[in-house]
Short mmCIF file of C-alpha atoms and ligand atoms in Angstrom, two decimals:
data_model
loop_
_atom_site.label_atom_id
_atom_site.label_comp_id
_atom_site.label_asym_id
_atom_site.label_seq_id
_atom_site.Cartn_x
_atom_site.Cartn_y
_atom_site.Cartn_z
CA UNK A 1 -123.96 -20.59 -89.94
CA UNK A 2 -126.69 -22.22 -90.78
CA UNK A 3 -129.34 -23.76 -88.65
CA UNK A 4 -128.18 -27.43 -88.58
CA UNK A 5 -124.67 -26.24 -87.69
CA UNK A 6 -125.30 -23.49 -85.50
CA UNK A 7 -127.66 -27.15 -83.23
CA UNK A 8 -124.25 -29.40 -84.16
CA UNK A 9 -122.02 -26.39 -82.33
CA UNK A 10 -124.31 -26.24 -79.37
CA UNK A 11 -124.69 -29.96 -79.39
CA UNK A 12 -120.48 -30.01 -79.25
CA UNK A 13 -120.13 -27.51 -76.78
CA UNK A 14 -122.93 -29.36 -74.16
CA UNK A 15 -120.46 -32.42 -74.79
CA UNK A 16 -117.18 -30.93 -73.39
CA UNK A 17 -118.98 -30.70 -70.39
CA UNK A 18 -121.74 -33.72 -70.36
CA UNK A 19 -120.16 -36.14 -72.14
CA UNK A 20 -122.62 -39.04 -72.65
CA UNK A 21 -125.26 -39.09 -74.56
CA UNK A 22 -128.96 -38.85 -72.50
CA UNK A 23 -131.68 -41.43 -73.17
CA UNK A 24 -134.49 -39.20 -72.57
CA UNK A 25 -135.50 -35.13 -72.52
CA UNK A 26 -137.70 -33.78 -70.18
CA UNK A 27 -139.35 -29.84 -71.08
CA UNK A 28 -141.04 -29.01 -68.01
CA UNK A 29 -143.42 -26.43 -67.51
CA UNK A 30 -145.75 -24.31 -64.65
CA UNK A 31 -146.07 -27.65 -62.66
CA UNK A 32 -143.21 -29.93 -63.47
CA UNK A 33 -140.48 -27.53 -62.89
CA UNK A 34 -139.80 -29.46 -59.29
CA UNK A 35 -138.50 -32.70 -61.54
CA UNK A 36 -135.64 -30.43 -61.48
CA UNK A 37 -134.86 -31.09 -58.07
CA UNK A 38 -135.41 -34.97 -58.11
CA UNK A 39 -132.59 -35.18 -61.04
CA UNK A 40 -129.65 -36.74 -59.42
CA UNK A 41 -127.61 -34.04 -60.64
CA UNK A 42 -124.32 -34.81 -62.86
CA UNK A 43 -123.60 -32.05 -64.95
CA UNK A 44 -125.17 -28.64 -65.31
CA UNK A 45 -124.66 -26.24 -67.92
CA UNK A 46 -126.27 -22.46 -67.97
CA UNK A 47 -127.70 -21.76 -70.78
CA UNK A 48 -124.82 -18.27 -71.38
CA UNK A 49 -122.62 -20.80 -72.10
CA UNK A 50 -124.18 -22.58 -74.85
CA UNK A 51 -124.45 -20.92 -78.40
CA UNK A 52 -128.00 -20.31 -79.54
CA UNK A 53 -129.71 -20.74 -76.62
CA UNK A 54 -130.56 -16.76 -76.51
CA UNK A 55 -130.73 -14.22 -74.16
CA UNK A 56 -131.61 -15.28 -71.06
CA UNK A 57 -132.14 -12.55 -68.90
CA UNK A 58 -135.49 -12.67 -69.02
CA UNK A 59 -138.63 -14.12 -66.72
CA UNK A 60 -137.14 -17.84 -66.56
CA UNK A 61 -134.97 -17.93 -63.27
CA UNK A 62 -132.95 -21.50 -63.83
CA UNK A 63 -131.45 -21.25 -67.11
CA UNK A 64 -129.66 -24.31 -67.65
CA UNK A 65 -129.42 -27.59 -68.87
CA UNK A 66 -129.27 -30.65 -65.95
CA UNK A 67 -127.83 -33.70 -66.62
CA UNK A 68 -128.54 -36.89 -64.02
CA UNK A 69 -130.01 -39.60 -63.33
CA UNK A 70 -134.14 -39.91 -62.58
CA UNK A 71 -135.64 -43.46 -62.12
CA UNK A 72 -132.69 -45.27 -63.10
CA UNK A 73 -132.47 -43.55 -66.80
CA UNK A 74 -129.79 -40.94 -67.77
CA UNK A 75 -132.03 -37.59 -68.59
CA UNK A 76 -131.32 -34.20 -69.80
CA UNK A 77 -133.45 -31.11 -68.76
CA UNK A 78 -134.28 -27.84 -69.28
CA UNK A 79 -134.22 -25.33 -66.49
CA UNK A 80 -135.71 -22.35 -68.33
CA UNK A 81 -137.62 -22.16 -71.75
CA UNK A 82 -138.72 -19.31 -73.68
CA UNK A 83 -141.94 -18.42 -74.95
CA UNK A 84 -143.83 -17.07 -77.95
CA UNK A 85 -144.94 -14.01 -75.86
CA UNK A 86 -141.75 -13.22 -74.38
CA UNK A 87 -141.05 -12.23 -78.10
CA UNK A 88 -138.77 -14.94 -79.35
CA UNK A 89 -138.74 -16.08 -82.54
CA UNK A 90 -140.38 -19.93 -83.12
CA UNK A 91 -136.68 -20.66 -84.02
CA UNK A 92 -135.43 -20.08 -80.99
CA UNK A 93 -138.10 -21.50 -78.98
CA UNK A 94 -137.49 -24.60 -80.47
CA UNK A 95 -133.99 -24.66 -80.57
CA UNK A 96 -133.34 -26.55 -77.71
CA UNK A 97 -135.32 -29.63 -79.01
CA UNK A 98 -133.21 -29.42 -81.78
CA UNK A 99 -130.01 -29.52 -79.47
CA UNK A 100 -131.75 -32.47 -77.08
CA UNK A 101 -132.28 -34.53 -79.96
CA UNK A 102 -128.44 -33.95 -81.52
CA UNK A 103 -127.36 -34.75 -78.26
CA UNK A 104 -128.63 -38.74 -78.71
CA UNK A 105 -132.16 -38.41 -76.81
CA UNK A 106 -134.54 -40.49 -78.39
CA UNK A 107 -137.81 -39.67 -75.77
CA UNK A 108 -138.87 -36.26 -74.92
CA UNK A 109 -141.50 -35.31 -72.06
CA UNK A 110 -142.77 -31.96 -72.42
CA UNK A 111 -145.44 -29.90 -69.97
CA UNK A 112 -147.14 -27.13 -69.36
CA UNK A 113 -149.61 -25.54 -67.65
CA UNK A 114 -153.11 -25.12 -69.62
CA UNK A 115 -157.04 -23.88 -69.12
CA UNK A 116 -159.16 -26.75 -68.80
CA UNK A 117 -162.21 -25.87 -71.48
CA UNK A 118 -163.84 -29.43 -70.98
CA UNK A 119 -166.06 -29.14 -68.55
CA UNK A 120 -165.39 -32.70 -67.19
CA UNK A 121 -161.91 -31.52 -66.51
CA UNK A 122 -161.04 -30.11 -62.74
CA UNK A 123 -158.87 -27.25 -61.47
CA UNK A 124 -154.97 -29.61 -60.42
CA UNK A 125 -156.25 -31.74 -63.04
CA UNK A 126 -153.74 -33.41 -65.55
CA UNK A 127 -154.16 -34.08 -69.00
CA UNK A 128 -152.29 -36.76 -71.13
CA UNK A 129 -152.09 -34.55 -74.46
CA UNK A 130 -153.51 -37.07 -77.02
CA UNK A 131 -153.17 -34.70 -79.91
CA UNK A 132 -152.98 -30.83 -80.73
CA UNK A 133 -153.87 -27.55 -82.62
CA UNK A 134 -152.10 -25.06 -83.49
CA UNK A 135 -153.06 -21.81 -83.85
CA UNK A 136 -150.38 -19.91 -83.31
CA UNK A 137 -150.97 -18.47 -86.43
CA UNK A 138 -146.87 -19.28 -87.29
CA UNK A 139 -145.16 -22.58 -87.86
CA UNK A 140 -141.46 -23.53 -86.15
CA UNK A 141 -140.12 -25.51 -89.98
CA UNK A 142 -141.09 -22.46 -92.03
CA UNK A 143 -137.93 -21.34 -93.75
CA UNK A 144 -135.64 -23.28 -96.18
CA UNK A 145 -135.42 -26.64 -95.96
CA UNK A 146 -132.49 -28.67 -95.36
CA UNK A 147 -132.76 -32.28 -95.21
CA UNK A 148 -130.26 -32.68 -92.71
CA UNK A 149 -133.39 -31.32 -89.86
CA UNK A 150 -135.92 -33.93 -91.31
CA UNK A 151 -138.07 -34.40 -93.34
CA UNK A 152 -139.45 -30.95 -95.14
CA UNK A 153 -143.66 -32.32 -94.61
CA UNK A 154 -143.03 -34.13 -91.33
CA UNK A 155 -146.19 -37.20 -90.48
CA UNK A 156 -148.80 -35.62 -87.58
CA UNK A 157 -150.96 -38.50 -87.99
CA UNK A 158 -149.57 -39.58 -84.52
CA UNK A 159 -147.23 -36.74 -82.38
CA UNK A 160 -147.64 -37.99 -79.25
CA UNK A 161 -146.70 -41.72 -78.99
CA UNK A 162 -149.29 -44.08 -78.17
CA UNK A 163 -147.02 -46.38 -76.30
CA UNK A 164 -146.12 -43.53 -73.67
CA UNK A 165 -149.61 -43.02 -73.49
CA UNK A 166 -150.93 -46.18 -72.64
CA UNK A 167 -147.52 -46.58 -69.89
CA UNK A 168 -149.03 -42.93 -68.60
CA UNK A 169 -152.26 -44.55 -68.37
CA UNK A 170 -151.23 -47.15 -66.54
CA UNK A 171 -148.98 -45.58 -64.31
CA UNK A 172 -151.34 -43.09 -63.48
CA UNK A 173 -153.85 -45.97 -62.81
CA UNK A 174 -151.33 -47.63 -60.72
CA UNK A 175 -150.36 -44.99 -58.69
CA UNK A 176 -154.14 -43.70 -58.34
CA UNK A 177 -153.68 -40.57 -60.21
CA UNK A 178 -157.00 -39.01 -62.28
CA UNK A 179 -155.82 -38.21 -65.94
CA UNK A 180 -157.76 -37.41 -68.67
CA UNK A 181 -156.90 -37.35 -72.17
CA UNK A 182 -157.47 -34.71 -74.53
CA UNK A 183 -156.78 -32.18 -77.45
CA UNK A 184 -154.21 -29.10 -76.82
CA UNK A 185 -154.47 -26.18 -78.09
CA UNK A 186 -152.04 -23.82 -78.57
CA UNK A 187 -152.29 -19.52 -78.98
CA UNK A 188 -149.47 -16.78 -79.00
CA UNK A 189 -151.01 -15.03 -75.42
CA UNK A 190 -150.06 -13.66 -73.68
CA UNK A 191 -153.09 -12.41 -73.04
CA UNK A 192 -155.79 -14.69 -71.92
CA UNK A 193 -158.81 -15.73 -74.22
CA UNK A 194 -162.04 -13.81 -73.98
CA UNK A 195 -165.51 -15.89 -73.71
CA UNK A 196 -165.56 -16.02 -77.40
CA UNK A 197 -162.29 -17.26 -78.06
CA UNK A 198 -163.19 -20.26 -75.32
CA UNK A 199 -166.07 -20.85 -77.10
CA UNK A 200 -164.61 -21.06 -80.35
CA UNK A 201 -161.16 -22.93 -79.24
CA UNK A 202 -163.61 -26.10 -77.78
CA UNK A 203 -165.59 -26.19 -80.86
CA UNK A 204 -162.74 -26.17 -82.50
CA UNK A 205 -162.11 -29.64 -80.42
CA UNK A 206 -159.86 -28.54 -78.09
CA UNK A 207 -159.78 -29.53 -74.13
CA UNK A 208 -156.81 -27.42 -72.75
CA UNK A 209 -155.41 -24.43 -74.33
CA UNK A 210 -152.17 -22.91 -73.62
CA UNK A 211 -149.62 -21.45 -74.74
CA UNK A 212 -146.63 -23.11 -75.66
CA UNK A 213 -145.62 -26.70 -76.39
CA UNK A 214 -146.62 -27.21 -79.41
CA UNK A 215 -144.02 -25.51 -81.54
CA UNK A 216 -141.35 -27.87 -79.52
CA UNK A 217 -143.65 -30.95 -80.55
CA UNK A 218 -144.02 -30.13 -84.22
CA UNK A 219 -140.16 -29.85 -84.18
CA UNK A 220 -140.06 -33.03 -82.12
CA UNK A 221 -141.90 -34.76 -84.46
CA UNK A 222 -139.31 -33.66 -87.43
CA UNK A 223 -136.62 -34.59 -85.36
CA UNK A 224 -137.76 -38.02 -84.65
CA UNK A 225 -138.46 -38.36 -81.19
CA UNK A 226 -140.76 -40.40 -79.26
CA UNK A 227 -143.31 -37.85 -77.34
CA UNK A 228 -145.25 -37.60 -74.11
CA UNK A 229 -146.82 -34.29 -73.40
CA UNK A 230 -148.38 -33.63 -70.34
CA UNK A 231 -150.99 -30.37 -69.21
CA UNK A 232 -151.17 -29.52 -65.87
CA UNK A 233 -154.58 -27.88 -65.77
CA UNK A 234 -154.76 -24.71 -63.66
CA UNK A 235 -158.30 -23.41 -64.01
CA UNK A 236 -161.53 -23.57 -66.13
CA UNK A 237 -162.23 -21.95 -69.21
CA UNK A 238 -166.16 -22.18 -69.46
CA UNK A 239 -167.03 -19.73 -71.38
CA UNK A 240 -170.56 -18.87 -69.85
CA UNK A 241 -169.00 -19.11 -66.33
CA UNK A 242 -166.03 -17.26 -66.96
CA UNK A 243 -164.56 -15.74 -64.15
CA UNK A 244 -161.47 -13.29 -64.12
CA UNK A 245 -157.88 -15.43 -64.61
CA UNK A 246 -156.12 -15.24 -61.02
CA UNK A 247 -152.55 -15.67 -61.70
CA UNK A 248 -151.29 -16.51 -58.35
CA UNK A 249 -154.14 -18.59 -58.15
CA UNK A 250 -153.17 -20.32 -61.56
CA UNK A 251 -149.51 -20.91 -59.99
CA UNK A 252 -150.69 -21.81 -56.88
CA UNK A 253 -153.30 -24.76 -58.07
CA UNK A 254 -150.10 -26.15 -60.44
CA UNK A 255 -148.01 -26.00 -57.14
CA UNK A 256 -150.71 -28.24 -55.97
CA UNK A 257 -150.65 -30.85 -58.52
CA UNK A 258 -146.79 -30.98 -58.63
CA UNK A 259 -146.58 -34.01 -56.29
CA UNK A 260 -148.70 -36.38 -58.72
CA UNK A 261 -147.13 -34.71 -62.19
CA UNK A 262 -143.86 -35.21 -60.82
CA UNK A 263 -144.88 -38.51 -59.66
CA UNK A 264 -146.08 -39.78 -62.60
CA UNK A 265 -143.38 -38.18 -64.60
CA UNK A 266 -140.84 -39.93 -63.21
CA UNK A 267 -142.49 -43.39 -63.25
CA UNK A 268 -143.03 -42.86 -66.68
CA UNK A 269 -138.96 -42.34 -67.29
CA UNK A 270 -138.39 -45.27 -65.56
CA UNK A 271 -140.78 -47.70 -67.99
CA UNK A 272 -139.95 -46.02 -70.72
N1 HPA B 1 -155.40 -19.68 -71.21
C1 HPA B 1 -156.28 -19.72 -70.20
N2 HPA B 1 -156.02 -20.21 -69.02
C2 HPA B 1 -154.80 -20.68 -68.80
C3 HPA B 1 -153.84 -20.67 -69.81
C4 HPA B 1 -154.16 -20.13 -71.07
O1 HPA B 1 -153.33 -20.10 -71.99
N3 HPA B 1 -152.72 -21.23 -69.28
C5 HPA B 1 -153.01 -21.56 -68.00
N4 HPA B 1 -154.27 -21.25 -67.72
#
């Protein structure tokens, strides 16, 4: 089967169980993953049971798809998402997107956690992603193009939706929430960057870097939907005061920004 069937059987089986079509997609990452818990659950289906969505026996622990309600909107998410480093393929990273958008969502929200390289930015910090880089070195659409995915040279001239950005904004304003705005970049990992790299990646433009994301947005963008992408930013990349990458730390700050992510998140849904 090809690629646009293999997303149309997926898309088919989801329906048998969740029948109606969800206005917007939500991606979370390190940070966001508690929006799980404030979806007024209707349907969930594990990710075994839906074709193409991989082998899941890896690090992700909630591998499925939730369907409910958050702030008055119906909303699918993702429990679970693979990664780059985990050795998938870009196809299968970005699968899902593929699936969320066959499935009649017209918004997606996607997160992550990222190191802050602008030195304005703080540690539980959060980032509006105003536009990204990739240098992942590979790109999700490579392979033969059928017209029935998009268009073969998708527009970048504007990824993430300046509408949700300016309701972010003033959400975040409303609710008293700092966010900056910035540039994402995005890397295979898994390891971390050395000083060089840091010093490179922010001359390069780049506020956050990270490591995913950006392969679901380029498909995003093919697909046609509307994006928001959020960074949740866990530490500081500077290269001359670089100090070793705690990764409990890392978790631990994102735990600590949760509240106003997940706040902000799901204001955002509801003036969407
Ligand atoms: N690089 C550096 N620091 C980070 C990253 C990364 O990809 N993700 C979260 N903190």
């Amino acid at each position: 089967m090809d690629l646009y069937d293999r997303v149309q059987d997926a898309a088919r089986t989801i329906r048998q169980v969740a029948p109606d079509a969800p206005q917007v997609a939500i991606i979370p990452g390190t940070g966001l993953d508690g929006i799980l818990d404030r979806i007024d659950r209707e349907h969930v289906v594990p990710f075994e049971d839906i074709p193409g969505f991989g082998d899941t026996t890896a690090t992700t622990h909630r591998a499925e798809l939730i369907f409910g309600q958050l702030g008055g909107k119906s909303v699918v998410a993702t429990g679970g998402r693979h990664h780059v480093y985990e050795g998938y393929s870009l196809e299968d990273v970005t699968f899902p997107t593929r699936v969320l958008r066959a499935l009649g969502a017209d918004t997606l929200i996607i997160s992550n956690a990222a190191g802050g390289m602008n030195p304005h930015y703080e540690p539980g910090g959060i980032m509006l992603i105003e536009d990204h880089i990739n240098l992942m070195g590979v790109n999700p659409l490579i392979g033969p193009h059928d017209e029935r995915l998009g268009p073969m040279f998708p527009d970048m001239c504007e990824p993430y939706s300046k509408r949700l950005l300016d309701l972010a904004e003033r959400v975040a304003l409303e609710e008293g929430i700092r966010v900056h705005q910035g540039v994402y970049v995005a890397v295979t990992g898994p390891n971390l960057e050395t000083r060089a790299e840091y010093r490179f990646l922010r001359a390069a433009g780049a506020d956050c870097v990270g490591m995913s994301t950006v392969p679901e947005v380029i498909v995003g963008v093919q697909v046609g939907f509307e994006i928001l992408g959020l960074s949740c930013v866990t530490d500081l990349c500077l290269p001359d005061a670089l100090e070793p990458a705690n990764i409990d730390r890392i978790i631990h700050t994102a735990q600590q920004a949760a509240p106003q992510l997940m706040r902000l998140v799901e204001r955002v849904v509801a003036e969407a």
